[in-house]
mmCIF file with all atom_site columns, C-alpha atoms in Angstrom:
data_model
loop_
_atom_site.group_PDB
_atom_site.id
_atom_site.type_symbol
_atom_site.label_atom_id
_atom_site.label_alt_id
_atom_site.label_comp_id
_atom_site.label_asym_id
_atom_site.label_entity_id
_atom_site.label_seq_id
_atom_site.pdbx_PDB_ins_code
_atom_site.Cartn_x
_atom_site.Cartn_y
_atom_site.Cartn_z
_atom_site.occupancy
_atom_site.B_iso_or_equiv
_atom_site.pdbx_formal_charge
_atom_site.auth_seq_id
_atom_site.auth_comp_id
_atom_site.auth_asym_id
_atom_site.auth_atom_id
_atom_site.pdbx_PDB_model_num
ATOM 1   C CA . MET A 1 1   ? -15.306 14.367  21.890  1.00 0.00 ? 1   MET A CA 1
ATOM 2   C CA . ASP A 1 2   ? -13.019 11.963  20.243  1.00 0.00 ? 2   ASP A CA 1
ATOM 3   C CA . LEU A 1 3   ? -12.544 8.557   21.665  1.00 0.00 ? 3   LEU A CA 1
ATOM 4   C CA . ASN A 1 4   ? -8.817  9.041   21.630  1.00 0.00 ? 4   ASN A CA 1
ATOM 5   C CA . SER A 1 5   ? -9.151  11.934  23.975  1.00 0.00 ? 5   SER A CA 1
ATOM 6   C CA . ILE A 1 6   ? -10.460 9.657   26.597  1.00 0.00 ? 6   ILE A CA 1
ATOM 7   C CA . LEU A 1 7   ? -8.476  6.539   25.858  1.00 0.00 ? 7   LEU A CA 1
ATOM 8   C CA . GLY A 1 8   ? -5.190  8.436   25.411  1.00 0.00 ? 8   GLY A CA 1
ATOM 9   C CA . PRO A 1 9   ? -4.927  9.672   29.132  1.00 0.00 ? 9   PRO A CA 1
ATOM 10  C CA . ILE A 1 10  ? -6.261  6.380   30.538  1.00 0.00 ? 10  ILE A CA 1
ATOM 11  C CA . ILE A 1 11  ? -3.710  4.457   28.665  1.00 0.00 ? 11  ILE A CA 1
ATOM 12  C CA . GLY A 1 12  ? -0.917  6.850   29.663  1.00 0.00 ? 12  GLY A CA 1
ATOM 13  C CA . ILE A 1 13  ? -1.935  6.490   33.445  1.00 0.00 ? 13  ILE A CA 1
ATOM 14  C CA . VAL A 1 14  ? -2.206  2.739   33.077  1.00 0.00 ? 14  VAL A CA 1
ATOM 15  C CA . MET A 1 15  ? 1.343   2.546   31.524  1.00 0.00 ? 15  MET A CA 1
ATOM 16  C CA . ILE A 1 16  ? 2.917   4.809   34.161  1.00 0.00 ? 16  ILE A CA 1
ATOM 17  C CA . VAL A 1 17  ? 1.228   2.750   36.986  1.00 0.00 ? 17  VAL A CA 1
ATOM 18  C CA . LEU A 1 18  ? 2.563   -0.480  35.235  1.00 0.00 ? 18  LEU A CA 1
ATOM 19  C CA . GLY A 1 19  ? 6.017   1.178   35.190  1.00 0.00 ? 19  GLY A CA 1
ATOM 20  C CA . ILE A 1 20  ? 5.742   1.914   38.841  1.00 0.00 ? 20  ILE A CA 1
ATOM 21  C CA . LEU A 1 21  ? 4.515   -1.606  39.662  1.00 0.00 ? 21  LEU A CA 1
ATOM 22  C CA . THR A 1 22  ? 7.140   -3.287  37.728  1.00 0.00 ? 22  THR A CA 1
ATOM 23  C CA . SER A 1 23  ? 9.912   -1.103  39.222  1.00 0.00 ? 23  SER A CA 1
ATOM 24  C CA . THR A 1 24  ? 13.201  -2.528  40.471  1.00 0.00 ? 24  THR A CA 1
ATOM 25  C CA . ASP A 1 25  ? 13.752  -4.090  43.848  1.00 0.00 ? 25  ASP A CA 1
ATOM 26  C CA . PRO A 1 26  ? 15.205  -1.250  45.936  1.00 0.00 ? 26  PRO A CA 1
ATOM 27  C CA . LYS A 1 27  ? 17.894  -3.589  47.593  1.00 0.00 ? 27  LYS A CA 1
ATOM 28  C CA . THR A 1 28  ? 19.073  -5.349  44.599  1.00 0.00 ? 28  THR A CA 1
ATOM 29  C CA . HIS A 1 29  ? 18.202  -2.905  41.774  1.00 0.00 ? 29  HIS A CA 1
ATOM 30  C CA . VAL A 1 30  ? 16.939  -5.690  39.674  1.00 0.00 ? 30  VAL A CA 1
ATOM 31  C CA . VAL A 1 31  ? 13.584  -6.035  38.011  1.00 0.00 ? 31  VAL A CA 1
ATOM 32  C CA . THR A 1 32  ? 11.377  -8.195  39.973  1.00 0.00 ? 32  THR A CA 1
ATOM 33  C CA . ALA A 1 33  ? 11.396  -11.229 37.629  1.00 0.00 ? 33  ALA A CA 1
ATOM 34  C CA . HIS A 1 34  ? 13.625  -14.250 37.061  1.00 0.00 ? 34  HIS A CA 1
ATOM 35  C CA . PHE A 1 35  ? 15.757  -14.367 34.009  1.00 0.00 ? 35  PHE A CA 1
ATOM 36  C CA . ASN A 1 36  ? 18.342  -16.886 32.936  1.00 0.00 ? 36  ASN A CA 1
ATOM 37  C CA . ASP A 1 37  ? 22.032  -15.574 32.862  1.00 0.00 ? 37  ASP A CA 1
ATOM 38  C CA . ALA A 1 38  ? 22.031  -14.359 29.174  1.00 0.00 ? 38  ALA A CA 1
ATOM 39  C CA . SER A 1 39  ? 18.921  -12.437 29.495  1.00 0.00 ? 39  SER A CA 1
ATOM 40  C CA . SER A 1 40  ? 19.851  -11.062 32.860  1.00 0.00 ? 40  SER A CA 1
ATOM 41  C CA . LEU A 1 41  ? 23.032  -9.587  31.195  1.00 0.00 ? 41  LEU A CA 1
ATOM 42  C CA . LEU A 1 42  ? 20.711  -7.928  28.548  1.00 0.00 ? 42  LEU A CA 1
ATOM 43  C CA . MET A 1 43  ? 18.207  -6.713  31.322  1.00 0.00 ? 43  MET A CA 1
ATOM 44  C CA . ASN A 1 44  ? 21.144  -4.622  32.695  1.00 0.00 ? 44  ASN A CA 1
ATOM 45  C CA . PHE A 1 45  ? 20.495  -2.348  29.804  1.00 0.00 ? 45  PHE A CA 1
ATOM 46  C CA . ILE A 1 46  ? 16.804  -2.424  29.661  1.00 0.00 ? 46  ILE A CA 1
ATOM 47  C CA . ASP A 1 47  ? 14.688  -0.881  32.437  1.00 0.00 ? 47  ASP A CA 1
ATOM 48  C CA . LEU A 1 48  ? 11.189  -2.079  31.956  1.00 0.00 ? 48  LEU A CA 1
ATOM 49  C CA . PRO A 1 49  ? 9.414   0.595   33.898  1.00 0.00 ? 49  PRO A CA 1
ATOM 50  C CA . SER A 1 50  ? 11.159  3.200   31.942  1.00 0.00 ? 50  SER A CA 1
ATOM 51  C CA . VAL A 1 51  ? 10.241  1.572   28.675  1.00 0.00 ? 51  VAL A CA 1
ATOM 52  C CA . LEU A 1 52  ? 6.668   1.322   29.819  1.00 0.00 ? 52  LEU A CA 1
ATOM 53  C CA . ILE A 1 53  ? 6.523   4.945   30.756  1.00 0.00 ? 53  ILE A CA 1
ATOM 54  C CA . VAL A 1 54  ? 8.301   6.114   27.549  1.00 0.00 ? 54  VAL A CA 1
ATOM 55  C CA . VAL A 1 55  ? 6.265   4.056   25.169  1.00 0.00 ? 55  VAL A CA 1
ATOM 56  C CA . GLY A 1 56  ? 2.944   4.400   27.178  1.00 0.00 ? 56  GLY A CA 1
ATOM 57  C CA . GLY A 1 57  ? 3.221   8.129   27.593  1.00 0.00 ? 57  GLY A CA 1
ATOM 58  C CA . THR A 1 58  ? 4.180   8.844   23.890  1.00 0.00 ? 58  THR A CA 1
ATOM 59  C CA . LEU A 1 59  ? 1.240   6.564   22.720  1.00 0.00 ? 59  LEU A CA 1
ATOM 60  C CA . ALA A 1 60  ? -1.080  8.328   25.195  1.00 0.00 ? 60  ALA A CA 1
ATOM 61  C CA . CYS A 1 61  ? -0.042  11.719  23.866  1.00 0.00 ? 61  CYS A CA 1
ATOM 62  C CA . LEU A 1 62  ? -0.459  10.658  20.261  1.00 0.00 ? 62  LEU A CA 1
ATOM 63  C CA . MET A 1 63  ? -3.837  9.308   21.021  1.00 0.00 ? 63  MET A CA 1
ATOM 64  C CA . VAL A 1 64  ? -4.966  12.630  22.363  1.00 0.00 ? 64  VAL A CA 1
ATOM 65  C CA . ALA A 1 65  ? -3.286  14.519  19.384  1.00 0.00 ? 65  ALA A CA 1
ATOM 66  C CA . PHE A 1 66  ? -4.533  12.413  16.555  1.00 0.00 ? 66  PHE A CA 1
ATOM 67  C CA . PRO A 1 67  ? -7.788  10.556  15.588  1.00 0.00 ? 67  PRO A CA 1
ATOM 68  C CA . ILE A 1 68  ? -8.102  6.851   15.851  1.00 0.00 ? 68  ILE A CA 1
ATOM 69  C CA . SER A 1 69  ? -8.150  6.505   12.089  1.00 0.00 ? 69  SER A CA 1
ATOM 70  C CA . GLN A 1 70  ? -4.472  7.512   12.040  1.00 0.00 ? 70  GLN A CA 1
ATOM 71  C CA . PHE A 1 71  ? -3.630  4.753   14.464  1.00 0.00 ? 71  PHE A CA 1
ATOM 72  C CA . LYS A 1 72  ? -5.432  2.067   12.158  1.00 0.00 ? 72  LYS A CA 1
ATOM 73  C CA . LYS A 1 73  ? -2.834  2.857   9.460   1.00 0.00 ? 73  LYS A CA 1
ATOM 74  C CA . ILE A 1 74  ? 0.237   2.128   11.540  1.00 0.00 ? 74  ILE A CA 1
ATOM 75  C CA . GLY A 1 75  ? 0.486   -1.499  10.424  1.00 0.00 ? 75  GLY A CA 1
ATOM 76  C CA . LYS A 1 76  ? 0.237   -0.435  6.801   1.00 0.00 ? 76  LYS A CA 1
ATOM 77  C CA . HIS A 1 77  ? 2.897   2.148   7.395   1.00 0.00 ? 77  HIS A CA 1
ATOM 78  C CA . MET A 1 78  ? 5.326   -0.322  9.055   1.00 0.00 ? 78  MET A CA 1
ATOM 79  C CA . LYS A 1 79  ? 4.797   -2.653  6.047   1.00 0.00 ? 79  LYS A CA 1
ATOM 80  C CA . ILE A 1 80  ? 5.667   0.163   3.584   1.00 0.00 ? 80  ILE A CA 1
ATOM 81  C CA . ILE A 1 81  ? 8.579   1.485   5.704   1.00 0.00 ? 81  ILE A CA 1
ATOM 82  C CA . PHE A 1 82  ? 10.243  -2.060  6.182   1.00 0.00 ? 82  PHE A CA 1
ATOM 83  C CA . SER A 1 83  ? 9.618   -3.371  2.649   1.00 0.00 ? 83  SER A CA 1
ATOM 84  C CA . PRO A 1 84  ? 12.029  -2.768  -0.218  1.00 0.00 ? 84  PRO A CA 1
ATOM 85  C CA . ASN A 1 85  ? 11.364  0.193   -2.453  1.00 0.00 ? 85  ASN A CA 1
ATOM 86  C CA . GLN A 1 86  ? 8.803   -0.869  -5.033  1.00 0.00 ? 86  GLN A CA 1
ATOM 87  C CA . TYR A 1 87  ? 9.026   2.235   -7.145  1.00 0.00 ? 87  TYR A CA 1
ATOM 88  C CA . ASN A 1 88  ? 11.402  2.194   -9.976  1.00 0.00 ? 88  ASN A CA 1
ATOM 89  C CA . PRO A 1 89  ? 11.235  5.514   -11.780 1.00 0.00 ? 89  PRO A CA 1
ATOM 90  C CA . ALA A 1 90  ? 13.263  4.160   -14.849 1.00 0.00 ? 90  ALA A CA 1
ATOM 91  C CA . ALA A 1 91  ? 10.613  1.352   -15.253 1.00 0.00 ? 91  ALA A CA 1
ATOM 92  C CA . TYR A 1 92  ? 7.834   3.900   -15.131 1.00 0.00 ? 92  TYR A CA 1
ATOM 93  C CA . ILE A 1 93  ? 9.441   6.110   -17.717 1.00 0.00 ? 93  ILE A CA 1
ATOM 94  C CA . ALA A 1 94  ? 10.070  3.150   -19.966 1.00 0.00 ? 94  ALA A CA 1
ATOM 95  C CA . GLN A 1 95  ? 6.415   1.946   -19.610 1.00 0.00 ? 95  GLN A CA 1
ATOM 96  C CA . ILE A 1 96  ? 5.104   5.535   -20.382 1.00 0.00 ? 96  ILE A CA 1
ATOM 97  C CA . VAL A 1 97  ? 7.388   5.661   -23.508 1.00 0.00 ? 97  VAL A CA 1
ATOM 98  C CA . GLY A 1 98  ? 6.186   2.283   -24.583 1.00 0.00 ? 98  GLY A CA 1
ATOM 99  C CA . PHE A 1 99  ? 2.537   3.518   -24.266 1.00 0.00 ? 99  PHE A CA 1
ATOM 100 C CA . ALA A 1 100 ? 3.410   6.669   -26.208 1.00 0.00 ? 100 ALA A CA 1
ATOM 101 C CA . LYS A 1 101 ? 5.059   4.620   -29.115 1.00 0.00 ? 101 LYS A CA 1
ATOM 102 C CA . LYS A 1 102 ? 2.161   2.259   -29.268 1.00 0.00 ? 102 LYS A CA 1
ATOM 103 C CA . ALA A 1 103 ? -0.484  5.047   -29.220 1.00 0.00 ? 103 ALA A CA 1
ATOM 104 C CA . ARG A 1 104 ? 1.401   6.915   -31.991 1.00 0.00 ? 104 ARG A CA 1
ATOM 105 C CA . VAL A 1 105 ? 1.508   3.834   -34.262 1.00 0.00 ? 105 VAL A CA 1
ATOM 106 C CA . SER A 1 106 ? -1.873  2.188   -33.480 1.00 0.00 ? 106 SER A CA 1
ATOM 107 C CA . GLY A 1 107 ? -3.935  4.971   -31.975 1.00 0.00 ? 107 GLY A CA 1
ATOM 108 C CA . LEU A 1 108 ? -5.186  5.577   -28.334 1.00 0.00 ? 108 LEU A CA 1
ATOM 109 C CA . LEU A 1 109 ? -7.654  2.712   -28.301 1.00 0.00 ? 109 LEU A CA 1
ATOM 110 C CA . ALA A 1 110 ? -4.717  0.260   -28.821 1.00 0.00 ? 110 ALA A CA 1
ATOM 111 C CA . LEU A 1 111 ? -3.770  1.013   -25.235 1.00 0.00 ? 111 LEU A CA 1
ATOM 112 C CA . GLU A 1 112 ? -6.948  -0.492  -23.849 1.00 0.00 ? 112 GLU A CA 1
ATOM 113 C CA . GLU A 1 113 ? -5.472  -3.991  -23.860 1.00 0.00 ? 113 GLU A CA 1
ATOM 114 C CA . ASP A 1 114 ? -2.601  -2.788  -21.832 1.00 0.00 ? 114 ASP A CA 1
ATOM 115 C CA . ILE A 1 115 ? -4.639  -1.240  -18.922 1.00 0.00 ? 115 ILE A CA 1
ATOM 116 C CA . GLU A 1 116 ? -5.209  -4.744  -17.390 1.00 0.00 ? 116 GLU A CA 1
ATOM 117 C CA . ASN A 1 117 ? -1.397  -5.275  -17.123 1.00 0.00 ? 117 ASN A CA 1
ATOM 118 C CA . VAL A 1 118 ? -0.753  -1.949  -15.353 1.00 0.00 ? 118 VAL A CA 1
ATOM 119 C CA . GLU A 1 119 ? -0.345  -2.503  -11.564 1.00 0.00 ? 119 GLU A CA 1
ATOM 120 C CA . ASP A 1 120 ? -0.057  1.023   -10.301 1.00 0.00 ? 120 ASP A CA 1
ATOM 121 C CA . PRO A 1 121 ? -3.486  2.608   -9.573  1.00 0.00 ? 121 PRO A CA 1
ATOM 122 C CA . PHE A 1 122 ? -2.367  6.086   -10.501 1.00 0.00 ? 122 PHE A CA 1
ATOM 123 C CA . MET A 1 123 ? -0.990  5.026   -13.744 1.00 0.00 ? 123 MET A CA 1
ATOM 124 C CA . LYS A 1 124 ? -3.877  2.817   -14.458 1.00 0.00 ? 124 LYS A CA 1
ATOM 125 C CA . SER A 1 125 ? -6.583  5.535   -13.871 1.00 0.00 ? 125 SER A CA 1
ATOM 126 C CA . SER A 1 126 ? -4.490  7.941   -15.956 1.00 0.00 ? 126 SER A CA 1
ATOM 127 C CA . LEU A 1 127 ? -4.209  5.499   -18.870 1.00 0.00 ? 127 LEU A CA 1
ATOM 128 C CA . MET A 1 128 ? -8.041  4.784   -18.720 1.00 0.00 ? 128 MET A CA 1
ATOM 129 C CA . MET A 1 129 ? -8.806  8.541   -19.001 1.00 0.00 ? 129 MET A CA 1
ATOM 130 C CA . VAL A 1 130 ? -6.400  8.741   -22.043 1.00 0.00 ? 130 VAL A CA 1
ATOM 131 C CA . VAL A 1 131 ? -8.052  5.655   -23.687 1.00 0.00 ? 131 VAL A CA 1
ATOM 132 C CA . ASP A 1 132 ? -11.547 7.194   -23.024 1.00 0.00 ? 132 ASP A CA 1
ATOM 133 C CA . SER A 1 133 ? -10.462 10.261  -24.981 1.00 0.00 ? 133 SER A CA 1
ATOM 134 C CA . VAL A 1 134 ? -10.795 12.578  -21.993 1.00 0.00 ? 134 VAL A CA 1
ATOM 135 C CA . ASP A 1 135 ? -9.477  16.112  -22.607 1.00 0.00 ? 135 ASP A CA 1
ATOM 136 C CA . PRO A 1 136 ? -5.797  16.241  -21.921 1.00 0.00 ? 136 PRO A CA 1
ATOM 137 C CA . ASP A 1 137 ? -6.104  19.311  -19.724 1.00 0.00 ? 137 ASP A CA 1
ATOM 138 C CA . LYS A 1 138 ? -8.733  17.402  -17.579 1.00 0.00 ? 138 LYS A CA 1
ATOM 139 C CA . VAL A 1 139 ? -6.410  14.390  -17.376 1.00 0.00 ? 139 VAL A CA 1
ATOM 140 C CA . LYS A 1 140 ? -3.605  16.541  -16.265 1.00 0.00 ? 140 LYS A CA 1
ATOM 141 C CA . GLN A 1 141 ? -5.840  18.335  -13.780 1.00 0.00 ? 141 GLN A CA 1
ATOM 142 C CA . GLN A 1 142 ? -7.136  15.086  -12.402 1.00 0.00 ? 142 GLN A CA 1
ATOM 143 C CA . MET A 1 143 ? -3.600  13.611  -12.160 1.00 0.00 ? 143 MET A CA 1
ATOM 144 C CA . GLU A 1 144 ? -2.317  16.658  -10.366 1.00 0.00 ? 144 GLU A CA 1
ATOM 145 C CA . THR A 1 145 ? -5.352  16.712  -7.919  1.00 0.00 ? 145 THR A CA 1
ATOM 146 C CA . GLU A 1 146 ? -4.636  13.036  -7.088  1.00 0.00 ? 146 GLU A CA 1
ATOM 147 C CA . LEU A 1 147 ? -0.996  13.810  -6.405  1.00 0.00 ? 147 LEU A CA 1
ATOM 148 C CA . GLU A 1 148 ? -1.944  16.718  -4.144  1.00 0.00 ? 148 GLU A CA 1
ATOM 149 C CA . TYR A 1 149 ? -4.409  14.378  -2.079  1.00 0.00 ? 149 TYR A CA 1
ATOM 150 C CA . MET A 1 150 ? -1.689  11.918  -1.909  1.00 0.00 ? 150 MET A CA 1
ATOM 151 C CA . GLU A 1 151 ? 0.884   14.422  -0.684  1.00 0.00 ? 151 GLU A CA 1
ATOM 152 C CA . ASP A 1 152 ? -1.579  15.697  1.846   1.00 0.00 ? 152 ASP A CA 1
ATOM 153 C CA . ARG A 1 153 ? -2.314  12.244  3.186   1.00 0.00 ? 153 ARG A CA 1
ATOM 154 C CA . HIS A 1 154 ? 1.312   11.488  3.470   1.00 0.00 ? 154 HIS A CA 1
ATOM 155 C CA . THR A 1 155 ? 1.922   14.765  5.194   1.00 0.00 ? 155 THR A CA 1
ATOM 156 C CA . ARG A 1 156 ? -0.725  14.015  7.814   1.00 0.00 ? 156 ARG A CA 1
ATOM 157 C CA . ASP A 1 157 ? 0.603   10.488  8.373   1.00 0.00 ? 157 ASP A CA 1
ATOM 158 C CA . ARG A 1 158 ? 4.093   11.681  8.688   1.00 0.00 ? 158 ARG A CA 1
ATOM 159 C CA . ALA A 1 159 ? 3.009   14.303  11.192  1.00 0.00 ? 159 ALA A CA 1
ATOM 160 C CA . MET A 1 160 ? 1.966   11.511  13.725  1.00 0.00 ? 160 MET A CA 1
ATOM 161 C CA . TYR A 1 161 ? 5.499   10.144  13.653  1.00 0.00 ? 161 TYR A CA 1
ATOM 162 C CA . ASP A 1 162 ? 7.104   13.543  13.921  1.00 0.00 ? 162 ASP A CA 1
ATOM 163 C CA . LYS A 1 163 ? 5.021   14.263  16.990  1.00 0.00 ? 163 LYS A CA 1
ATOM 164 C CA . GLY A 1 164 ? 5.902   10.992  18.583  1.00 0.00 ? 164 GLY A CA 1
ATOM 165 C CA . ALA A 1 165 ? 9.556   11.777  17.970  1.00 0.00 ? 165 ALA A CA 1
ATOM 166 C CA . ALA A 1 166 ? 8.935   15.092  19.727  1.00 0.00 ? 166 ALA A CA 1
ATOM 167 C CA . PHE A 1 167 ? 7.035   13.541  22.743  1.00 0.00 ? 167 PHE A CA 1
ATOM 168 C CA . ALA A 1 168 ? 9.266   10.484  23.379  1.00 0.00 ? 168 ALA A CA 1
ATOM 169 C CA . PRO A 1 169 ? 12.496  12.335  24.715  1.00 0.00 ? 169 PRO A CA 1
ATOM 170 C CA . GLY A 1 170 ? 10.261  14.136  27.316  1.00 0.00 ? 170 GLY A CA 1
ATOM 171 C CA . PHE A 1 171 ? 8.815   10.879  28.461  1.00 0.00 ? 171 PHE A CA 1
ATOM 172 C CA . GLY A 1 172 ? 12.435  9.516   28.392  1.00 0.00 ? 172 GLY A CA 1
ATOM 173 C CA . MET A 1 173 ? 13.449  12.052  30.904  1.00 0.00 ? 173 MET A CA 1
ATOM 174 C CA . ILE A 1 174 ? 10.481  11.099  33.013  1.00 0.00 ? 174 ILE A CA 1
ATOM 175 C CA . GLY A 1 175 ? 11.332  7.409   32.657  1.00 0.00 ? 175 GLY A CA 1
ATOM 176 C CA . THR A 1 176 ? 14.868  8.021   33.953  1.00 0.00 ? 176 THR A CA 1
ATOM 177 C CA . LEU A 1 177 ? 13.537  9.184   37.304  1.00 0.00 ? 177 LEU A CA 1
#
């Protein structure tokens, strides 16, 4: 049994209990905490128990549905999601055209000095195979295989967020009660 199958329901129950314990005072309908005036206005729109139920319940369901290795990647995913797009197709095309011109004039071995300057790991490994005179069909096959693995990995990672988006509204309905 996966550790997440045990931790998920426990975390879900703890979050629901925390949501219940931090519920509003029935007489004043205010969260039982003291806030200054500006934050109390904001707290009119935020219901802490509901937030705990929605976030905790969604997280618990995701923990049951996915292995812990998926959760370890969340920080990396957030960094990628919120950073500016680092891939510029025009720059890659220009770089490949430059490599082709250099190889045509000076031969494939002349590209060896350029390998150190290539930052993209996919491009770097492909260029190394070309410089090592690997059969072009094998280079193409290797590149396609790497792309398939990358696409599969991205699909698996995206599935976790899609599931979370499917679970959250249900817990939102529970949180409104």
